[in-house]
Amino acid sequence: MGTDADLAEAIAGALSGLAVSYDPAEIKLERPQRLEHGDWSTNIALVLAKRNDKSPRELAEQLIEALMATPPRHVETVEIAGPGFVNFRLDPGWLHDALREVVAAGESGYAAPDLGHGERVQIEFVSANPTGPVHVGNGWFGTYGDALGRIMSRAGWQVSREYYVNDTGGQVRMLGESLLARRRREAVPDDGYQGEYVRELAEEYDGPEDVAAAGQFATERILENIRTTLERLNIRFDEWYSQASIEESGQVGATIQLLRETGHVFDQDGAVWLRSTEFGDARDRVLVKSNGDATYLAGDLAYHRDKFLVRGFDRVIDVLGADHHGQVASLRAGVQALGVDPDRLEVRLGQLVSLVGGRMSKRTGNFVPLDFLITEVGPDAARLLSLLSSIDQSTTLDLDAVKRQSMDNPVYYVQYAHARIASIGRVATERGIERAPIDQVDLSLLVHPRELEILRMLVDLPRVVTEAAIERAPYKVTNWVRALAASFHGFYHDCYVMGEGVSPELTQARLWLVEAARIGLSIGLDLLGVNAPDEM
RNA sequence: GCCCUCGUAGCUCAGCGGAUAGAGCACCGGCCUCCGAAGCCGGUGGCGCAGGUUCGAGUCCUGCCGAGGGCGCCA
């Protein structure tokens, strides 16, 4: 039971005693940004004042009086501030409690709230067409999806990560044609794939002069490269789902048939249409072209039918680039037409990553391969760099700046904190200092502002994981990790764990503090998929 | 034309409707006889514009300006 929950309970009790009308869910404790505003704060008096016909400050005053008749554990003073905030100032004991909690729960148990209740969620991400190497933008969404998976998994969801392999249709044909043209030393068609990689593949290809065979060869080889590149970034999938397999299995036809039976389909101009306007789409969409080919949408609907109705995921999160915005409405409409509650489908549109000096486009070959970036700055730096900010934010990457910063990159800052922690452990071992069991250690010796700051950060972690999971926002974990690292560096500078003038008792308490920081940092870095090295 | 996302410090970005808007980079100035100076401490500098909602707006609503994306029998 955390201190904030204790306080909320005490506040509820006090309000009841005052005969004030309130809803327990309205009582929210927050940690003020400024230390002068105490350890915990609530705006409950501001929220309830009007309804109870009192001024906020009046209500706050009565609340405090009732509350302090029997002060809650660790509370030293309670003050009214500003328009009617109630600020609690606690003795450091609540933070020592928190330290014990972190250590007891450990790396696997701390900050692991059960929000998902085992709900089965599928996250589909990257899904870049296997027609060329993945670029930096793919990497951005890749680390996003992967980190989101880690976070939701920690928060009680049963997560499956999937890559939808677009290994069929016109683009594979075009890829095959481009490859064969290269092999014949002829010009690649204007709308073909011009990249250098096609030339390289053409040299390796010794199959027949057949577009489909060449396309399949190229697709498989490229996909293998994509997989290798993503693994360099610590991005892994539970499933690589082939679009061709869906078509071959007859699921596309079955899906269209199902839609026809439920009356959501009509024929016009020799094509088969989905009446998606019924479900809020701006216009109806073609499922089968007049030449008999199924459209991308038809395949996508079959795929989503498979996700929801065959494999039975409770929730599906599609991570897409903002350039796929146009297909969201029809996909959602189609899913609804299939009888699936559209709320179960979540589409996260990530803003595009652009570069100083030109945008990324695959066809022209004018893009920065993800492999290139990883080689330039290293996997961990690339990974953290991509998780630095929200995917709602379009990012501009200045490659020169990234390279220039490479020795001054945020990732080194956080990893250095972890290395320092490990270093303390090594020195302790050298000096023959062992950590005593925590219940034999006097944690009340931890009173330095730097020490308490670390503990406050650790108190925040469960809340950060919760927010990151619910808002699908891994960057919040990144922010926290950076802030914790900052706290630790400050502590490391000001508070020697083993040094002249540090008593053995204080050393013991600080060793446990360092251990708690290590646990928190490890959790955070693991959620981001960034390594936590013992040495740099 | 219509729809979506975004405009916060010179640059890259944080800021569940709350109190004096925060970091990093860059720039200026300090700190190593003790666990790693890839660090610590201090300084310079900002909410695109105009209304509205309310106890309170960077945050919500409307309009305008600006940037990116989308409106195919392409995928």
Coordinates of C-alpha atoms (C1' of nucleotides) in Angstrom, one line a residue:
Chain A
M1 CA 0.0 0.0 0.0
G2 CA 1.6 3.3 -1.1
T3 CA 1.6 6.4 0.9
D4 CA -0.7 8.2 -1.6
A5 CA -3.3 5.5 -1.1
D6 CA -3.0 6.0 2.7
L7 CA -3.6 9.7 2.3
A8 CA -6.5 9.3 0.0
E9 CA -8.2 7.0 2.5
A10 CA -7.6 9.5 5.3
I11 CA -9.0 12.3 3.2
A12 CA -12.1 10.3 2.4
G13 CA -12.6 9.6 6.1
A14 CA -12.2 13.3 6.9
L15 CA -14.7 14.4 4.2
S16 CA -17.2 11.9 5.4
G17 CA -16.9 13.3 8.9
L18 CA -17.5 16.8 7.5
A19 CA -20.7 15.6 5.8
V20 CA -19.3 16.8 2.4
S21 CA -20.6 15.1 -0.7
Y22 CA -17.8 13.5 -2.7
D23 CA -16.9 10.6 -4.9
P24 CA -13.9 8.6 -3.7
A25 CA -12.6 8.5 -7.2
E26 CA -12.4 12.3 -7.2
I27 CA -9.7 12.2 -4.5
K28 CA -6.5 12.4 -6.4
L29 CA -3.0 12.8 -4.9
E30 CA -0.3 14.2 -7.0
R31 CA 3.3 14.8 -6.5
P32 CA 3.8 18.6 -6.9
Q33 CA 6.4 19.8 -9.4
R34 CA 8.0 21.9 -6.8
L35 CA 9.3 20.6 -3.5
E36 CA 8.1 23.7 -1.7
H37 CA 4.6 22.4 -2.3
G38 CA 5.2 19.3 -0.3
D39 CA 5.5 15.6 -1.0
W40 CA 1.9 15.1 -2.0
S41 CA -0.9 17.5 -2.9
T42 CA -4.6 17.3 -3.6
N43 CA -7.0 19.7 -5.4
I44 CA -10.0 18.0 -3.8
A45 CA -11.1 21.2 -2.1
L46 CA -11.1 23.0 -5.4
V47 CA -13.1 20.3 -7.0
L48 CA -15.7 20.0 -4.3
A49 CA -16.1 23.6 -3.2
K50 CA -18.8 24.7 -5.5
R51 CA -21.0 21.6 -5.2
N52 CA -20.9 21.9 -1.4
D53 CA -21.5 25.7 -1.4
K54 CA -18.2 26.6 0.3
S55 CA -15.2 28.5 -0.8
P56 CA -12.2 26.2 -1.7
R57 CA -10.0 27.6 1.1
E58 CA -12.8 27.2 3.6
L59 CA -13.3 23.6 2.7
A60 CA -9.6 23.0 2.7
E61 CA -9.3 24.4 6.1
Q62 CA -12.0 22.2 7.5
L63 CA -10.5 19.2 5.8
I64 CA -7.1 19.8 7.3
E65 CA -8.6 20.2 10.8
A66 CA -10.4 17.0 10.5
L67 CA -7.5 15.3 9.0
M68 CA -5.0 16.3 11.6
A69 CA -7.2 15.2 14.5
T70 CA -5.5 11.9 13.8
P71 CA -2.6 12.6 11.5
P72 CA -2.0 10.0 8.8
R73 CA 1.3 8.0 8.9
H74 CA 4.4 10.1 8.1
V75 CA 2.5 13.4 7.8
E76 CA 4.3 16.3 9.4
T77 CA 2.4 19.3 8.2
V78 CA -0.5 20.1 6.0
E79 CA -0.9 23.5 4.4
I80 CA -3.3 25.3 2.2
A81 CA -1.7 26.9 -0.8
G82 CA -2.8 29.0 -3.7
P83 CA -6.4 28.8 -4.6
G84 CA -7.1 25.9 -2.2
F85 CA -4.6 23.1 -2.8
V86 CA -3.9 21.0 0.2
N87 CA -0.2 20.2 0.5
F88 CA 1.2 17.4 2.6
R89 CA 4.7 17.5 3.9
L90 CA 5.9 14.2 5.2
D91 CA 8.9 12.9 7.1
P92 CA 11.5 11.0 5.1
G93 CA 10.2 7.8 6.6
W94 CA 7.7 7.4 3.8
L95 CA 10.5 7.3 1.3
H96 CA 12.4 4.7 3.3
D97 CA 9.2 2.7 3.2
A98 CA 9.3 3.1 -0.5
L99 CA 12.9 1.9 -0.7
R100 CA 12.0 -1.3 1.1
E101 CA 9.1 -1.7 -1.3
V102 CA 11.3 -1.4 -4.3
V103 CA 13.8 -3.9 -3.0
A104 CA 11.2 -6.4 -1.9
A105 CA 9.4 -6.3 -5.2
G106 CA 12.6 -6.3 -7.2
E107 CA 13.2 -6.0 -10.9
S108 CA 10.4 -8.3 -11.9
G109 CA 7.8 -7.1 -9.4
Y110 CA 8.2 -3.4 -8.9
A111 CA 6.1 -1.1 -11.1
A112 CA 4.2 -3.9 -12.7
P113 CA 0.6 -2.8 -12.4
D114 CA -2.0 -5.2 -13.7
L115 CA -3.9 -2.9 -16.0
G116 CA -4.5 -5.3 -18.9
H117 CA -5.9 -8.2 -16.8
G118 CA -4.5 -10.7 -19.3
E119 CA -6.3 -9.1 -22.2
R120 CA -4.8 -10.4 -25.5
V121 CA -3.5 -7.6 -27.5
Q122 CA -1.8 -7.8 -30.9
I123 CA 0.5 -5.0 -31.9
E124 CA 1.3 -4.8 -35.6
F125 CA 4.1 -2.6 -36.6
V126 CA 6.8 -1.8 -39.1
S127 CA 5.2 -4.1 -41.8
A128 CA 7.3 -2.3 -44.3
N129 CA 6.9 -3.6 -47.8
P130 CA 9.8 -6.0 -48.6
T131 CA 10.7 -4.1 -51.7
G132 CA 13.8 -2.4 -50.2
P133 CA 15.8 -1.9 -47.1
V134 CA 14.0 -0.4 -44.1
H135 CA 14.8 3.2 -43.5
V136 CA 15.1 5.3 -40.4
G137 CA 11.3 6.0 -40.3
N138 CA 10.6 2.3 -40.2
G139 CA 13.0 2.0 -37.3
W140 CA 11.3 4.8 -35.4
F141 CA 7.9 2.9 -35.6
G142 CA 9.7 -0.3 -34.9
T143 CA 11.2 0.7 -31.6
Y144 CA 7.9 2.3 -30.8
G145 CA 5.9 -0.9 -31.3
D146 CA 8.5 -3.0 -29.6
A147 CA 8.8 -0.8 -26.6
L148 CA 5.0 -0.4 -26.4
G149 CA 4.9 -4.2 -26.3
R150 CA 7.3 -4.4 -23.5
I151 CA 5.4 -1.8 -21.5
M152 CA 2.0 -3.3 -22.0
S153 CA 3.3 -6.7 -21.3
R154 CA 4.7 -5.4 -17.9
A155 CA 1.3 -3.8 -17.3
G156 CA -0.6 -7.0 -17.5
W157 CA -1.5 -7.4 -21.2
Q158 CA -0.8 -10.6 -23.1
V159 CA 1.1 -9.1 -26.1
S160 CA 1.8 -10.5 -29.5
R161 CA 3.9 -8.5 -31.9
E162 CA 3.4 -9.0 -35.6
Y163 CA 4.9 -7.9 -38.9
Y164 CA 2.5 -8.0 -41.8
V165 CA 4.5 -9.1 -44.8
N166 CA 3.2 -7.5 -48.0
D167 CA 4.6 -10.2 -50.3
T168 CA 2.1 -10.1 -53.0
G169 CA 0.5 -7.9 -55.6
G170 CA 1.7 -5.3 -58.1
Q171 CA 4.7 -4.1 -56.2
V172 CA 6.3 -7.6 -56.0
R173 CA 5.7 -7.9 -59.7
M174 CA 7.4 -4.6 -60.2
L175 CA 10.2 -5.6 -58.0
G176 CA 10.6 -8.7 -60.2
E177 CA 10.6 -6.7 -63.3
S178 CA 13.1 -4.3 -61.9
L179 CA 15.4 -7.1 -61.0
L180 CA 15.2 -8.8 -64.4
A181 CA 15.8 -5.5 -66.1
R182 CA 19.0 -5.1 -64.1
R183 CA 20.1 -8.6 -64.9
R184 CA 19.6 -7.8 -68.6
R185 CA 21.6 -4.6 -68.1
E186 CA 18.6 -2.7 -69.2
A187 CA 17.0 0.4 -67.7
V188 CA 14.7 -0.2 -64.8
P189 CA 11.1 0.9 -65.6
D190 CA 10.3 4.5 -64.6
D191 CA 8.0 3.4 -61.8
G192 CA 10.2 0.5 -60.8
Y193 CA 12.7 0.2 -58.0
Q194 CA 15.9 2.1 -58.9
G195 CA 17.9 1.4 -55.8
E196 CA 21.4 -0.1 -55.8
Y197 CA 20.2 -3.1 -53.8
V198 CA 18.2 -4.3 -56.8
R199 CA 21.4 -4.4 -58.9
E200 CA 23.1 -6.4 -56.2
L201 CA 20.2 -8.9 -56.0
A202 CA 20.1 -9.2 -59.7
E203 CA 23.7 -10.4 -59.7
E204 CA 22.8 -13.1 -57.1
Y205 CA 19.7 -14.2 -58.9
D206 CA 20.2 -17.3 -61.1
G207 CA 16.6 -18.3 -61.5
P208 CA 14.4 -18.2 -64.6
E209 CA 13.4 -15.1 -66.6
D210 CA 10.1 -15.0 -64.8
V211 CA 8.7 -12.0 -63.1
A212 CA 7.0 -13.9 -60.3
A213 CA 10.0 -16.0 -59.5
A214 CA 12.3 -13.0 -59.5
G215 CA 9.9 -11.0 -57.4
Q216 CA 9.7 -13.8 -54.8
F217 CA 13.4 -14.2 -54.7
A218 CA 13.9 -10.5 -54.2
T219 CA 11.2 -10.3 -51.6
E220 CA 12.6 -13.1 -49.5
R221 CA 16.1 -11.8 -49.6
I222 CA 15.0 -8.3 -48.7
L223 CA 12.8 -9.6 -45.9
E224 CA 15.8 -11.4 -44.5
N225 CA 17.8 -8.2 -44.5
I226 CA 15.0 -6.3 -42.9
R227 CA 14.8 -8.9 -40.1
T228 CA 18.5 -8.7 -39.5
T229 CA 18.5 -4.9 -39.4
L230 CA 15.6 -4.8 -36.9
E231 CA 17.2 -7.3 -34.7
R232 CA 20.3 -5.1 -34.5
L233 CA 17.9 -2.6 -32.9
N234 CA 16.6 -5.3 -30.6
I235 CA 13.2 -5.3 -32.3
R236 CA 11.6 -8.8 -32.4
F237 CA 8.3 -10.2 -33.6
D238 CA 6.3 -13.1 -32.5
E239 CA 4.8 -13.5 -36.0
W240 CA 5.7 -12.6 -39.5
Y241 CA 2.4 -12.9 -41.3
S242 CA 2.4 -13.3 -45.0
Q243 CA -0.2 -11.5 -47.1
A244 CA 0.2 -14.1 -49.8
S245 CA -0.7 -16.8 -47.4
I246 CA -4.0 -15.1 -46.7
E247 CA -4.8 -14.9 -50.4
E248 CA -3.8 -18.5 -51.0
S249 CA -5.8 -19.8 -48.1
G250 CA -8.9 -18.3 -49.6
Q251 CA -9.6 -16.1 -46.7
V252 CA -10.0 -13.0 -48.9
G253 CA -12.8 -14.6 -50.8
A254 CA -14.3 -15.9 -47.7
T255 CA -14.3 -12.4 -46.1
I256 CA -15.9 -10.9 -49.1
Q257 CA -18.5 -13.6 -49.2
L258 CA -19.2 -13.0 -45.5
L259 CA -19.7 -9.3 -46.2
R260 CA -21.9 -10.1 -49.1
E261 CA -24.1 -12.3 -47.0
T262 CA -24.5 -9.6 -44.4
G263 CA -25.5 -7.1 -47.0
H264 CA -22.5 -4.8 -46.9
V265 CA -21.4 -5.4 -50.4
F266 CA -22.8 -4.3 -53.9
D267 CA -21.7 -4.7 -57.5
Q268 CA -21.2 -1.8 -59.8
D269 CA -19.2 -1.0 -62.9
G270 CA -17.9 -4.6 -62.9
A271 CA -16.4 -4.2 -59.5
V272 CA -17.3 -5.4 -56.0
W273 CA -17.8 -2.6 -53.5
L274 CA -17.9 -2.4 -49.8
R275 CA -20.7 -0.1 -48.6
S276 CA -18.3 1.6 -46.1
T277 CA -20.3 4.8 -46.0
E278 CA -22.7 2.9 -43.8
F279 CA -20.0 3.0 -41.2
G280 CA -18.9 6.6 -41.5
D281 CA -16.4 6.3 -44.4
A282 CA -16.4 9.3 -46.8
R283 CA -17.0 7.0 -49.8
D284 CA -17.6 3.4 -50.7
R285 CA -14.6 1.3 -51.5
V286 CA -13.7 -1.3 -54.1
L287 CA -12.9 -4.8 -52.8
V288 CA -12.6 -6.6 -56.1
K289 CA -11.4 -4.7 -59.2
S290 CA -13.2 -5.1 -62.5
N291 CA -10.2 -7.2 -63.6
G292 CA -10.9 -9.7 -60.9
D293 CA -8.0 -8.8 -58.5
A294 CA -8.7 -8.1 -54.9
T295 CA -7.7 -4.7 -53.6
Y296 CA -5.3 -4.1 -50.8
L297 CA -8.3 -3.2 -48.6
A298 CA -9.9 -6.6 -49.3
G299 CA -6.7 -8.3 -48.2
D300 CA -6.4 -6.1 -45.2
L301 CA -10.0 -6.9 -44.1
A302 CA -9.3 -10.6 -44.5
Y303 CA -6.2 -10.0 -42.3
H304 CA -8.2 -8.2 -39.7
R305 CA -10.9 -10.8 -39.7
D306 CA -8.2 -13.3 -39.0
K307 CA -6.9 -11.2 -36.2
F308 CA -10.2 -10.7 -34.5
L309 CA -12.4 -13.5 -35.5
V310 CA -10.0 -16.4 -36.2
R311 CA -7.2 -15.8 -33.8
G312 CA -9.5 -14.0 -31.3
F313 CA -7.4 -11.1 -30.1
D314 CA -9.3 -8.9 -27.7
R315 CA -7.6 -5.8 -29.0
V316 CA -5.5 -4.9 -32.0
I317 CA -3.1 -2.0 -32.3
D318 CA -1.9 -1.1 -35.7
V319 CA 1.0 1.2 -35.7
L320 CA 1.1 3.1 -39.0
G321 CA 2.9 6.0 -40.5
A322 CA 0.8 9.1 -41.0
D323 CA 1.0 8.6 -44.7
H324 CA -1.5 5.7 -44.2
H325 CA -4.0 8.0 -42.7
G326 CA -6.2 7.6 -45.8
Q327 CA -6.9 4.0 -45.2
V328 CA -8.0 4.1 -41.6
A329 CA -11.6 5.1 -42.1
S330 CA -12.3 2.3 -44.6
L331 CA -10.4 -0.3 -42.5
R332 CA -12.4 0.7 -39.5
A333 CA -15.6 0.6 -41.5
G334 CA -14.8 -2.8 -42.9
V335 CA -14.0 -4.2 -39.5
Q336 CA -17.3 -2.9 -38.2
A337 CA -19.1 -4.5 -41.2
L338 CA -17.5 -7.8 -40.2
G339 CA -19.3 -7.4 -36.9
V340 CA -16.3 -6.4 -34.8
D341 CA -16.7 -3.6 -32.2
P342 CA -14.5 -0.9 -33.8
D343 CA -13.3 0.1 -30.4
R344 CA -11.2 -3.1 -30.3
L345 CA -9.2 -1.7 -33.2
E346 CA -6.7 1.0 -32.3
V347 CA -4.8 2.7 -35.0
R348 CA -1.7 4.7 -33.9
L349 CA -0.6 7.0 -36.6
G350 CA 3.0 8.0 -36.2
Q351 CA 4.2 11.3 -37.6
L352 CA 6.8 10.9 -40.3
V353 CA 10.4 11.2 -39.6
S354 CA 12.1 13.6 -41.9
L355 CA 15.7 14.5 -42.4
V356 CA 17.5 17.7 -42.8
G357 CA 18.1 17.9 -46.5
G358 CA 15.3 15.8 -47.9
R359 CA 12.5 13.5 -47.0
M360 CA 12.6 9.8 -47.2
S361 CA 11.0 7.9 -50.1
K362 CA 11.8 4.4 -51.1
R363 CA 11.2 4.6 -54.8
T364 CA 13.8 7.2 -55.6
G365 CA 16.3 5.6 -53.4
N366 CA 16.7 8.9 -51.6
F367 CA 16.4 7.7 -48.0
V368 CA 18.6 6.9 -45.1
P369 CA 18.8 3.2 -44.5
L370 CA 18.3 2.2 -40.9
D371 CA 21.4 0.1 -41.1
F372 CA 23.4 3.2 -41.9
L373 CA 22.1 5.1 -38.8
I374 CA 22.8 2.1 -36.5
T375 CA 26.3 1.8 -37.8
E376 CA 26.9 5.5 -37.4
V377 CA 25.7 5.9 -33.8
G378 CA 25.4 2.3 -32.4
P379 CA 22.2 0.3 -31.7
D380 CA 21.5 1.7 -28.2
A381 CA 21.9 5.3 -29.2
A382 CA 19.7 4.7 -32.3
R383 CA 17.2 3.0 -30.1
L384 CA 17.0 5.6 -27.4
L385 CA 17.1 8.4 -29.9
S386 CA 14.0 7.1 -31.5
L387 CA 12.2 6.7 -28.2
L388 CA 13.0 10.2 -27.1
S389 CA 9.7 11.8 -28.1
S390 CA 6.1 11.1 -28.8
I391 CA 5.2 9.6 -32.2
D392 CA 2.6 12.3 -32.4
Q393 CA 5.4 14.6 -32.9
S394 CA 7.0 14.8 -36.3
T395 CA 10.7 14.6 -35.8
T396 CA 13.4 16.1 -37.8
L397 CA 16.6 14.2 -37.7
D398 CA 19.8 16.1 -38.4
L399 CA 22.2 13.3 -39.2
D400 CA 25.3 15.5 -38.9
A401 CA 24.1 16.7 -35.5
V402 CA 23.4 13.1 -34.4
K403 CA 26.9 12.1 -35.4
R404 CA 28.4 15.1 -33.8
Q405 CA 26.6 14.4 -30.6
S406 CA 27.4 10.7 -30.7
M407 CA 29.8 11.1 -27.8
D408 CA 27.3 13.3 -26.0
N409 CA 24.2 11.4 -26.6
P410 CA 21.4 10.9 -24.1
V411 CA 22.0 7.2 -24.1
Y412 CA 25.5 7.6 -22.7
Y413 CA 24.1 9.7 -19.9
V414 CA 21.7 7.0 -18.7
Q415 CA 24.0 4.1 -19.4
Y416 CA 26.8 5.9 -17.6
A417 CA 24.5 6.0 -14.5
H418 CA 24.1 2.3 -14.7
A419 CA 27.8 1.8 -15.1
R420 CA 28.5 3.9 -12.1
I421 CA 26.1 1.8 -10.1
A422 CA 27.9 -1.3 -11.2
S423 CA 31.2 0.4 -10.4
I424 CA 30.2 1.0 -6.8
G425 CA 29.5 -2.7 -6.5
R426 CA 32.9 -3.6 -7.8
V427 CA 34.6 -1.2 -5.4
A428 CA 32.6 -2.5 -2.5
T429 CA 33.7 -6.0 -3.4
E430 CA 37.3 -4.9 -3.6
R431 CA 37.1 -3.4 -0.2
G432 CA 35.4 -6.4 1.3
I433 CA 32.2 -4.5 2.0
E434 CA 29.1 -6.6 2.0
R435 CA 25.5 -5.5 2.0
A436 CA 23.7 -6.5 5.2
P437 CA 20.1 -7.7 5.0
I438 CA 17.9 -4.6 4.6
D439 CA 15.9 -5.1 7.7
Q440 CA 19.2 -4.8 9.7
V441 CA 20.1 -1.5 8.0
D442 CA 19.1 1.9 9.4
L443 CA 17.5 3.5 6.4
S444 CA 16.6 6.6 8.4
L445 CA 20.1 7.8 7.8
L446 CA 19.1 8.6 4.3
V447 CA 18.2 12.3 4.6
H448 CA 20.3 14.1 2.1
P449 CA 18.3 15.9 -0.6
R450 CA 20.1 13.9 -3.3
E451 CA 19.2 10.6 -1.6
L452 CA 15.5 11.6 -1.2
E453 CA 15.3 12.8 -4.7
I454 CA 16.2 9.3 -6.0
L455 CA 13.6 7.8 -3.8
R456 CA 11.0 10.2 -5.0
M457 CA 11.8 9.3 -8.6
L458 CA 11.4 5.6 -7.7
V459 CA 8.0 6.3 -6.2
D460 CA 6.9 7.8 -9.5
L461 CA 7.9 4.7 -11.6
P462 CA 4.7 2.7 -11.2
R463 CA 2.7 5.8 -12.3
V464 CA 5.0 6.3 -15.2
V465 CA 4.5 2.7 -16.4
T466 CA 0.8 3.1 -16.0
E467 CA 0.7 6.3 -18.0
A468 CA 3.0 5.0 -20.7
A469 CA 0.9 1.8 -21.1
I470 CA -2.5 3.5 -21.2
E471 CA -1.4 6.4 -23.4
R472 CA 0.7 4.1 -25.6
A473 CA 3.5 6.4 -24.9
P474 CA 6.9 4.8 -24.4
Y475 CA 8.7 8.1 -24.5
K476 CA 7.3 8.7 -21.0
V477 CA 9.5 5.9 -19.8
T478 CA 12.5 7.5 -21.6
N479 CA 11.8 10.8 -19.9
W480 CA 11.7 9.0 -16.5
V481 CA 14.9 7.1 -17.2
R482 CA 16.7 10.3 -18.0
A483 CA 15.4 12.0 -14.9
L484 CA 16.4 9.1 -12.7
A485 CA 19.9 9.1 -14.2
A486 CA 20.1 12.8 -13.5
S487 CA 19.1 12.2 -9.9
F488 CA 21.7 9.4 -9.6
H489 CA 24.5 11.5 -11.1
G490 CA 23.7 14.2 -8.6
F491 CA 23.8 11.7 -5.7
Y492 CA 26.9 10.1 -7.0
H493 CA 28.6 13.5 -7.0
D494 CA 27.5 14.7 -3.6
C495 CA 27.2 11.5 -1.6
Y496 CA 30.0 9.0 -1.4
V497 CA 28.8 5.6 -0.6
M498 CA 32.2 4.4 0.7
G499 CA 34.6 7.3 1.4
E500 CA 36.3 9.2 4.1
G501 CA 33.9 10.3 6.8
V502 CA 31.1 8.0 5.7
S503 CA 30.1 5.8 8.6
P504 CA 29.7 2.0 8.0
E505 CA 26.0 2.4 8.9
L506 CA 25.5 5.1 6.3
T507 CA 27.4 3.1 3.7
Q508 CA 25.0 0.2 4.3
A509 CA 22.0 2.5 3.9
R510 CA 23.4 4.0 0.7
L511 CA 24.3 0.6 -0.7
W512 CA 20.6 -0.2 -0.5
L513 CA 19.7 3.1 -2.0
V514 CA 22.0 2.3 -4.9
E515 CA 20.5 -1.1 -5.3
A516 CA 17.0 0.4 -5.5
A517 CA 18.2 2.9 -8.1
R518 CA 19.7 0.0 -10.0
I519 CA 16.4 -1.9 -10.0
G520 CA 14.5 1.2 -11.2
L521 CA 17.0 2.0 -13.9
S522 CA 17.1 -1.6 -15.1
I523 CA 13.3 -1.8 -15.3
G524 CA 13.2 1.4 -17.3
L525 CA 16.0 0.5 -19.7
D526 CA 14.5 -3.0 -20.2
L527 CA 11.1 -1.4 -21.1
L528 CA 12.9 0.6 -23.7
G529 CA 14.9 -2.3 -24.9
V530 CA 18.2 -0.5 -24.3
N531 CA 21.1 -2.3 -22.8
A532 CA 22.2 -1.5 -19.2
P533 CA 26.0 -2.0 -19.3
D534 CA 28.1 -2.5 -16.2
E535 CA 31.0 -0.8 -17.9
M536 CA 31.2 1.7 -20.7
Chain B
rG1 C1' -11.7 22.3 -51.5
rC2 C1' -12.5 18.7 -47.4
rC3 C1' -10.2 15.5 -43.4
rC4 C1' -6.0 14.2 -39.8
rU5 C1' -1.6 15.6 -37.0
rC6 C1' 1.6 19.3 -35.3
rG7 C1' 3.2 24.9 -34.0
rU8 C1' 6.6 25.7 -26.6
rA9 C1' 14.2 28.6 -25.7
rG10 C1' 18.9 29.6 -31.4
rC11 C1' 18.2 23.7 -32.3
rU12 C1' 15.8 18.7 -30.7
rC13 C1' 11.9 17.9 -27.4
rA14 C1' 8.9 17.4 -22.1
rG15 C1' 4.7 19.6 -19.8
rC16 C1' -3.1 13.7 -16.7
rG17 C1' -7.3 21.7 -16.9
rG18 C1' -3.6 23.6 -11.7
rA19 C1' 0.8 26.8 -8.2
rU20 C1' 7.0 30.6 -10.4
rA21 C1' 6.3 26.5 -18.2
rG22 C1' 11.0 22.2 -17.7
rA23 C1' 15.3 19.1 -19.9
rG24 C1' 19.2 18.1 -23.5
rC25 C1' 22.3 20.3 -27.3
rA26 C1' 24.6 25.1 -28.4
rC27 C1' 26.9 29.5 -25.8
rC28 C1' 29.2 31.8 -21.1
rG29 C1' 31.4 30.9 -16.0
rG30 C1' 32.8 27.6 -11.9
rC31 C1' 34.1 22.1 -9.7
rC32 C1' 38.7 16.3 -9.8
rU33 C1' 44.3 14.6 -2.8
rC34 C1' 38.2 9.7 -1.9
rC35 C1' 33.3 5.0 -5.3
rG36 C1' 34.6 6.5 -13.4
rA37 C1' 34.6 14.5 -15.0
rA38 C1' 30.7 10.2 -20.8
rG39 C1' 29.8 13.7 -14.4
rC40 C1' 28.2 18.0 -11.0
rC41 C1' 26.9 23.4 -10.0
rG42 C1' 25.5 28.4 -11.9
rG43 C1' 24.1 31.9 -16.1
rU44 C1' 21.7 33.7 -21.0
rG45 C1' 17.0 32.5 -23.5
rG46 C1' 10.3 30.7 -25.0
rC47 C1' 4.0 29.0 -25.2
rG48 C1' 2.3 31.2 -33.9
rC49 C1' -2.0 35.1 -33.8
rA50 C1' -7.2 36.4 -32.1
rG51 C1' -11.5 35.2 -29.5
rG52 C1' -14.3 31.8 -26.1
rU53 C1' -15.3 28.0 -22.0
rU54 C1' -14.0 28.5 -15.9
rC55 C1' -12.2 29.5 -9.7
rG56 C1' -7.8 28.5 -13.1
rA57 C1' -5.8 27.5 -20.3
rG58 C1' 0.7 25.8 -23.0
rU59 C1' -3.3 22.1 -22.2
rC60 C1' -10.3 22.2 -23.9
rC61 C1' -13.6 24.9 -28.1
rU62 C1' -13.9 28.3 -32.6
rG63 C1' -11.4 31.1 -36.4
rC64 C1' -6.9 32.7 -38.8
rC65 C1' -1.7 32.0 -40.1
rG66 C1' 2.3 28.3 -40.8
rA67 C1' 4.4 23.0 -41.4
rG68 C1' 3.7 17.8 -42.6
rG69 C1' 0.3 14.0 -44.2
rG70 C1' -4.2 12.1 -46.4
rC71 C1' -8.5 12.3 -49.8
rG72 C1' -7.4 5.7 -56.3
rC73 C1' -10.7 -0.3 -59.4
rC74 C1' -1.9 1.9 -55.8
rA75 C1' -0.1 -0.7 -52.0

